[in-house]
PDB file of C-alpha atoms in Angstrom:
ATOM      1  CA  MET A  12     104.908  94.560 118.249  1.00 43.00           C
ATOM      2  CA  HIS A  13     103.492  92.026 115.788  1.00 47.00           C
ATOM      3  CA  LYS A  14     106.697  90.808 113.873  1.00 52.00           C
ATOM      4  CA  HIS A  15     104.593  88.394 111.432  1.00 55.00           C
ATOM      5  CA  ASN A  16     103.405  91.415 109.175  1.00 65.00           C
ATOM      6  CA  GLU A  17     106.847  93.013 108.700  1.00 68.00           C
ATOM      7  CA  LEU A  18     107.153  91.114 105.403  1.00 74.00           C
ATOM      8  CA  ALA A  19     103.811  91.653 104.036  1.00 88.00           C
ATOM      9  CA  THR A  20     103.527  93.728 100.766  1.00 95.00           C
ATOM     10  CA  VAL A  21     101.239  96.652 100.953  1.00 97.00           C
ATOM     11  CA  PHE A  22      99.489  98.028  97.832  1.00 98.00           C
ATOM     12  CA  ALA A  23      99.615 101.866  98.029  1.00 98.00           C
ATOM     13  CA  ALA A  24      98.658 105.006  96.053  1.00 98.00           C
ATOM     14  CA  VAL A  25     100.569 108.208  96.237  1.00 98.00           C
ATOM     15  CA  LEU A  26      99.264 111.643  95.851  1.00 98.00           C
ATOM     16  CA  THR A  27     101.097 114.758  95.404  1.00 98.00           C
ATOM     17  CA  VAL A  28      99.401 117.945  96.269  1.00 98.00           C
ATOM     18  CA  SER A  29     100.815 120.845  94.541  1.00 97.00           C
ATOM     19  CA  ASP A  30      99.994 123.913  92.065  1.00 94.00           C
ATOM     20  CA  THR A  31     103.466 123.586  90.453  1.00 95.00           C
ATOM     21  CA  ARG A  32     104.858 120.092  90.239  1.00 96.00           C
ATOM     22  CA  ASN A  33     104.325 117.917  87.386  1.00 95.00           C
ATOM     23  CA  VAL A  34     105.741 114.426  86.876  1.00 94.00           C
ATOM     24  CA  GLU A  35     109.033 115.316  85.930  1.00 96.00           C
ATOM     25  CA  THR A  36     109.695 117.880  88.939  1.00 96.00           C
ATOM     26  CA  ASP A  37     107.636 115.872  91.611  1.00 97.00           C
ATOM     27  CA  GLU A  38     110.799 114.945  93.541  1.00 97.00           C
ATOM     28  CA  SER A  39     108.801 113.935  96.645  1.00 98.00           C
ATOM     29  CA  GLY A  40     106.199 111.918  95.020  1.00 98.00           C
ATOM     30  CA  LYS A  41     109.211 110.112  93.030  1.00 98.00           C
ATOM     31  CA  LEU A  42     111.073 109.515  96.469  1.00 98.00           C
ATOM     32  CA  ILE A  43     107.624 108.011  97.890  1.00 98.00           C
ATOM     33  CA  ASN A  44     107.363 105.732  95.132  1.00 98.00           C
ATOM     34  CA  THR A  45     110.995 104.731  95.112  1.00 98.00           C
ATOM     35  CA  MET A  46     111.083 104.145  98.971  1.00 98.00           C
ATOM     36  CA  LEU A  47     107.773 101.918  98.714  1.00 98.00           C
ATOM     37  CA  THR A  48     109.214  99.982  95.661  1.00 98.00           C
ATOM     38  CA  GLU A  49     112.534  99.195  97.503  1.00 97.00           C
ATOM     39  CA  GLN A  50     110.656  97.783 100.446  1.00 96.00           C
ATOM     40  CA  ASN A  51     108.775  95.642  97.897  1.00 95.00           C
ATOM     41  CA  HIS A  52     105.371  97.438  98.364  1.00 97.00           C
ATOM     42  CA  ILE A  53     103.492  97.811  95.062  1.00 98.00           C
ATOM     43  CA  VAL A  54     102.319 101.373  94.080  1.00 98.00           C
ATOM     44  CA  GLN A  55      98.978 100.985  92.394  1.00 98.00           C
ATOM     45  CA  ASP A  56      98.337 104.504  91.562  1.00 98.00           C
ATOM     46  CA  TYR A  57     100.351 108.060  91.540  1.00 98.00           C
ATOM     47  CA  LYS A  58      98.380 111.425  90.910  1.00 98.00           C
ATOM     48  CA  ILE A  59      99.372 115.062  91.180  1.00 98.00           C
ATOM     49  CA  VAL A  60      96.529 117.462  91.913  1.00 98.00           C
ATOM     50  CA  LYS A  61      96.280 120.948  92.607  1.00 97.00           C
ATOM     51  CA  ASP A  62      95.807 122.500  96.128  1.00 97.00           C
ATOM     52  CA  GLU A  63      92.210 122.146  95.996  1.00 97.00           C
ATOM     53  CA  ILE A  64      89.889 120.429  98.607  1.00 98.00           C
ATOM     54  CA  SER A  65      87.721 119.017  95.900  1.00 98.00           C
ATOM     55  CA  ALA A  66      90.567 117.488  94.025  1.00 98.00           C
ATOM     56  CA  ILE A  67      92.163 115.865  96.933  1.00 98.00           C
ATOM     57  CA  VAL A  68      88.957 114.780  98.563  1.00 98.00           C
ATOM     58  CA  SER A  69      87.752 113.144  95.116  1.00 98.00           C
ATOM     59  CA  THR A  70      90.906 111.480  94.460  1.00 98.00           C
ATOM     60  CA  VAL A  71      91.326 109.949  97.844  1.00 98.00           C
ATOM     61  CA  LYS A  72      87.458 108.938  97.931  1.00 98.00           C
ATOM     62  CA  SER A  73      88.117 107.298  94.467  1.00 98.00           C
ATOM     63  CA  TRP A  74      91.138 105.429  95.876  1.00 98.00           C
ATOM     64  CA  CYS A  75      89.164 104.173  98.742  1.00 97.00           C
ATOM     65  CA  LYS A  76      86.846 102.409  96.514  1.00 97.00           C
ATOM     66  CA  VAL A  77      89.668 100.384  95.042  1.00 97.00           C
ATOM     67  CA  PRO A  78      89.985  96.994  96.816  1.00 96.00           C
ATOM     68  CA  ASP A  79      93.818  96.623  95.840  1.00 95.00           C
ATOM     69  CA  ILE A  80      94.686  99.982  97.513  1.00 98.00           C
ATOM     70  CA  GLN A  81      95.315  99.637 101.169  1.00 98.00           C
ATOM     71  CA  VAL A  82      97.564 102.542 102.008  1.00 98.00           C
ATOM     72  CA  ILE A  83      97.471 106.259 100.517  1.00 98.00           C
ATOM     73  CA  ILE A  84     100.221 108.621 101.065  1.00 98.00           C
ATOM     74  CA  VAL A  85      99.589 112.354 100.511  1.00 98.00           C
ATOM     75  CA  THR A  86     102.483 114.869 100.327  1.00 98.00           C
ATOM     76  CA  GLY A  87     102.261 118.589 100.101  1.00 98.00           C
ATOM     77  CA  GLY A  88      99.889 121.272 100.966  1.00 96.00           C
ATOM     78  CA  THR A  89     100.261 120.750 104.990  1.00 96.00           C
ATOM     79  CA  GLY A  90     101.612 124.273 105.711  1.00 95.00           C
ATOM     80  CA  PHE A  91      99.972 127.541 106.644  1.00 95.00           C
ATOM     81  CA  THR A  92      99.838 129.434 103.230  1.00 95.00           C
ATOM     82  CA  LYS A  93      96.122 130.129 102.091  1.00 96.00           C
ATOM     83  CA  ARG A  94      96.788 127.433  99.205  1.00 96.00           C
ATOM     84  CA  ASP A  95      97.735 124.639 101.788  1.00 97.00           C
ATOM     85  CA  VAL A  96      94.327 122.667 102.192  1.00 98.00           C
ATOM     86  CA  THR A  97      95.436 119.047 102.495  1.00 98.00           C
ATOM     87  CA  TYR A  98      94.822 118.905 106.340  1.00 98.00           C
ATOM     88  CA  GLU A  99      91.292 120.159 105.743  1.00 98.00           C
ATOM     89  CA  ALA A 100      90.635 117.948 102.778  1.00 98.00           C
ATOM     90  CA  ILE A 101      91.739 114.679 104.838  1.00 98.00           C
ATOM     91  CA  THR A 102      90.466 115.579 108.286  1.00 97.00           C
ATOM     92  CA  GLN A 103      87.082 115.878 106.940  1.00 97.00           C
ATOM     93  CA  LEU A 104      87.278 112.289 105.595  1.00 97.00           C
ATOM     94  CA  LEU A 105      88.817 110.419 108.461  1.00 98.00           C
ATOM     95  CA  ASP A 106      86.984 107.840 110.348  1.00 97.00           C
ATOM     96  CA  LYS A 107      89.781 107.855 112.964  1.00 97.00           C
ATOM     97  CA  GLU A 108      92.751 110.054 113.444  1.00 97.00           C
ATOM     98  CA  MET A 109      96.135 108.831 114.528  1.00 97.00           C
ATOM     99  CA  GLN A 110      97.262 111.532 116.869  1.00 94.00           C
ATOM    100  CA  GLY A 111     100.538 109.902 117.614  1.00 96.00           C
ATOM    101  CA  PHE A 112     101.552 110.329 113.884  1.00 98.00           C
ATOM    102  CA  GLY A 113     101.792 114.189 113.395  1.00 97.00           C
ATOM    103  CA  GLU A 114     103.122 114.385 117.027  1.00 97.00           C
ATOM    104  CA  LEU A 115     105.992 112.094 116.262  1.00 97.00           C
ATOM    105  CA  PHE A 116     106.512 113.625 112.911  1.00 98.00           C
ATOM    106  CA  ARG A 117     106.959 117.040 114.327  1.00 97.00           C
ATOM    107  CA  SER A 118     109.099 115.743 117.174  1.00 97.00           C
ATOM    108  CA  LEU A 119     111.492 113.935 114.841  1.00 98.00           C
ATOM    109  CA  SER A 120     111.367 117.085 112.503  1.00 97.00           C
ATOM    110  CA  TYR A 121     112.259 119.445 115.559  1.00 97.00           C
ATOM    111  CA  ALA A 122     115.487 117.663 115.935  1.00 95.00           C
ATOM    112  CA  GLU A 123     116.257 118.643 112.426  1.00 94.00           C
ATOM    113  CA  ILE A 124     114.756 122.028 111.900  1.00 95.00           C
ATOM    114  CA  GLY A 125     113.935 123.172 115.018  1.00 95.00           C
ATOM    115  CA  PRO A 126     110.706 125.025 116.213  1.00 97.00           C
ATOM    116  CA  LYS A 127     109.647 125.671 112.388  1.00 96.00           C
ATOM    117  CA  SER A 128     108.575 121.943 112.705  1.00 95.00           C
ATOM    118  CA  MET A 129     105.407 123.398 114.422  1.00 95.00           C
ATOM    119  CA  PHE A 130     104.403 124.520 111.061  1.00 95.00           C
ATOM    120  CA  SER A 131     103.702 121.191 109.754  1.00 95.00           C
ATOM    121  CA  ARG A 132     100.182 119.859 109.755  1.00 97.00           C
ATOM    122  CA  ALA A 133     101.054 116.151 109.126  1.00 98.00           C
ATOM    123  CA  ILE A 134      98.478 113.652 110.044  1.00 98.00           C
ATOM    124  CA  ALA A 135      97.496 110.214 109.667  1.00 98.00           C
ATOM    125  CA  GLY A 136      94.210 107.955 110.154  1.00 98.00           C
ATOM    126  CA  SER A 137      91.876 105.657 108.603  1.00 98.00           C
ATOM    127  CA  PHE A 138      88.994 106.170 106.003  1.00 98.00           C
ATOM    128  CA  ASN A 139      86.958 103.302 104.710  1.00 96.00           C
ATOM    129  CA  ASP A 140      89.515 100.799 105.985  1.00 96.00           C
ATOM    130  CA  LYS A 141      92.334 102.425 104.169  1.00 98.00           C
ATOM    131  CA  ALA A 142      95.512 103.939 106.228  1.00 98.00           C
ATOM    132  CA  ILE A 143      96.056 107.355 105.077  1.00 98.00           C
ATOM    133  CA  TYR A 144      99.271 109.389 105.756  1.00 98.00           C
ATOM    134  CA  VAL A 145      99.609 113.100 104.814  1.00 98.00           C
ATOM    135  CA  ILE A 146     103.018 114.578 104.956  1.00 98.00           C
ATOM    136  CA  PRO A 147     104.778 117.901 104.022  1.00 98.00           C
ATOM    137  CA  GLY A 148     106.019 118.196 100.281  1.00 97.00           C
ATOM    138  CA  SER A 149     109.817 118.646 100.994  1.00 96.00           C
ATOM    139  CA  LYS A 150     112.179 115.809 100.097  1.00 97.00           C
ATOM    140  CA  ASN A 151     113.687 115.944 103.433  1.00 96.00           C
ATOM    141  CA  ALA A 152     110.143 115.685 105.144  1.00 97.00           C
ATOM    142  CA  VAL A 153     109.350 112.787 102.789  1.00 98.00           C
ATOM    143  CA  ASN A 154     112.489 110.923 103.691  1.00 98.00           C
ATOM    144  CA  LEU A 155     112.037 111.278 107.496  1.00 98.00           C
ATOM    145  CA  ALA A 156     108.295 110.321 107.395  1.00 98.00           C
ATOM    146  CA  MET A 157     108.745 107.170 104.922  1.00 98.00           C
ATOM    147  CA  SER A 158     111.920 105.773 106.723  1.00 98.00           C
ATOM    148  CA  LYS A 159     111.044 106.733 110.656  1.00 98.00           C
ATOM    149  CA  LEU A 160     107.270 106.466 110.530  1.00 98.00           C
ATOM    150  CA  ILE A 161     105.472 105.057 107.425  1.00 98.00           C
ATOM    151  CA  LEU A 162     107.554 102.128 106.160  1.00 98.00           C
ATOM    152  CA  PRO A 163     108.077 100.777 109.907  1.00 96.00           C
ATOM    153  CA  THR A 164     104.281 100.772 110.434  1.00 95.00           C
ATOM    154  CA  CYS A 165     102.387 100.698 107.167  1.00 97.00           C
ATOM    155  CA  GLN A 166     101.907  96.746 107.405  1.00 96.00           C
ATOM    156  CA  HIS A 167     100.716  96.679 110.996  1.00 95.00           C
ATOM    157  CA  PHE A 168      98.136  99.603 110.279  1.00 97.00           C
ATOM    158  CA  VAL A 169      96.929  97.582 107.206  1.00 97.00           C
ATOM    159  CA  GLU A 170      96.661  94.470 109.500  1.00 95.00           C
ATOM    160  CA  GLU A 171      94.855  96.516 112.315  1.00 95.00           C
ATOM    161  CA  LEU A 172      92.328  97.801 109.610  1.00 96.00           C
ATOM    162  CA  ASN A 173      91.512  94.246 108.580  1.00 92.00           C
ATOM    163  CA  ARG A 174      91.112  92.616 111.863  1.00 88.00           C
ATOM    164  CA  GLN A 175      87.635  91.857 113.122  1.00 74.00           C
TER     165      GLN A 175
END
């Protein structure tokens, strides 16, 4: 493990996917923003879009053109309802998938919620040299993913994407 990048500041964007949440009611988006800021990372942008593939894809693609955004965290739309399309939107974009992210997230979730953890389609990977993490929309899931997986690895992920 590279220790030299643990203090690096990461520039992030946060996307909440929801048909019902707004800036006032988006507890998960607020939690991601707070947890990033507490670790001295900088949130460059934050948006809420409906559960629609085109809205998710266009937002992520636009952020991937911004040099000052290194990490994109998407929350919501990872389940199995007809409206849950975040997984479909992001997988069509990814240059490389980080298989271990979804596996570890579901394993950690299993310890908390049991076999229902299988219903999470959490995923991570890279697109256009940006680190992208997709996590469920519940506050518990956000807290778990951020504290156990995203915050401990995001600097390393950015470093890997920028190495020659």
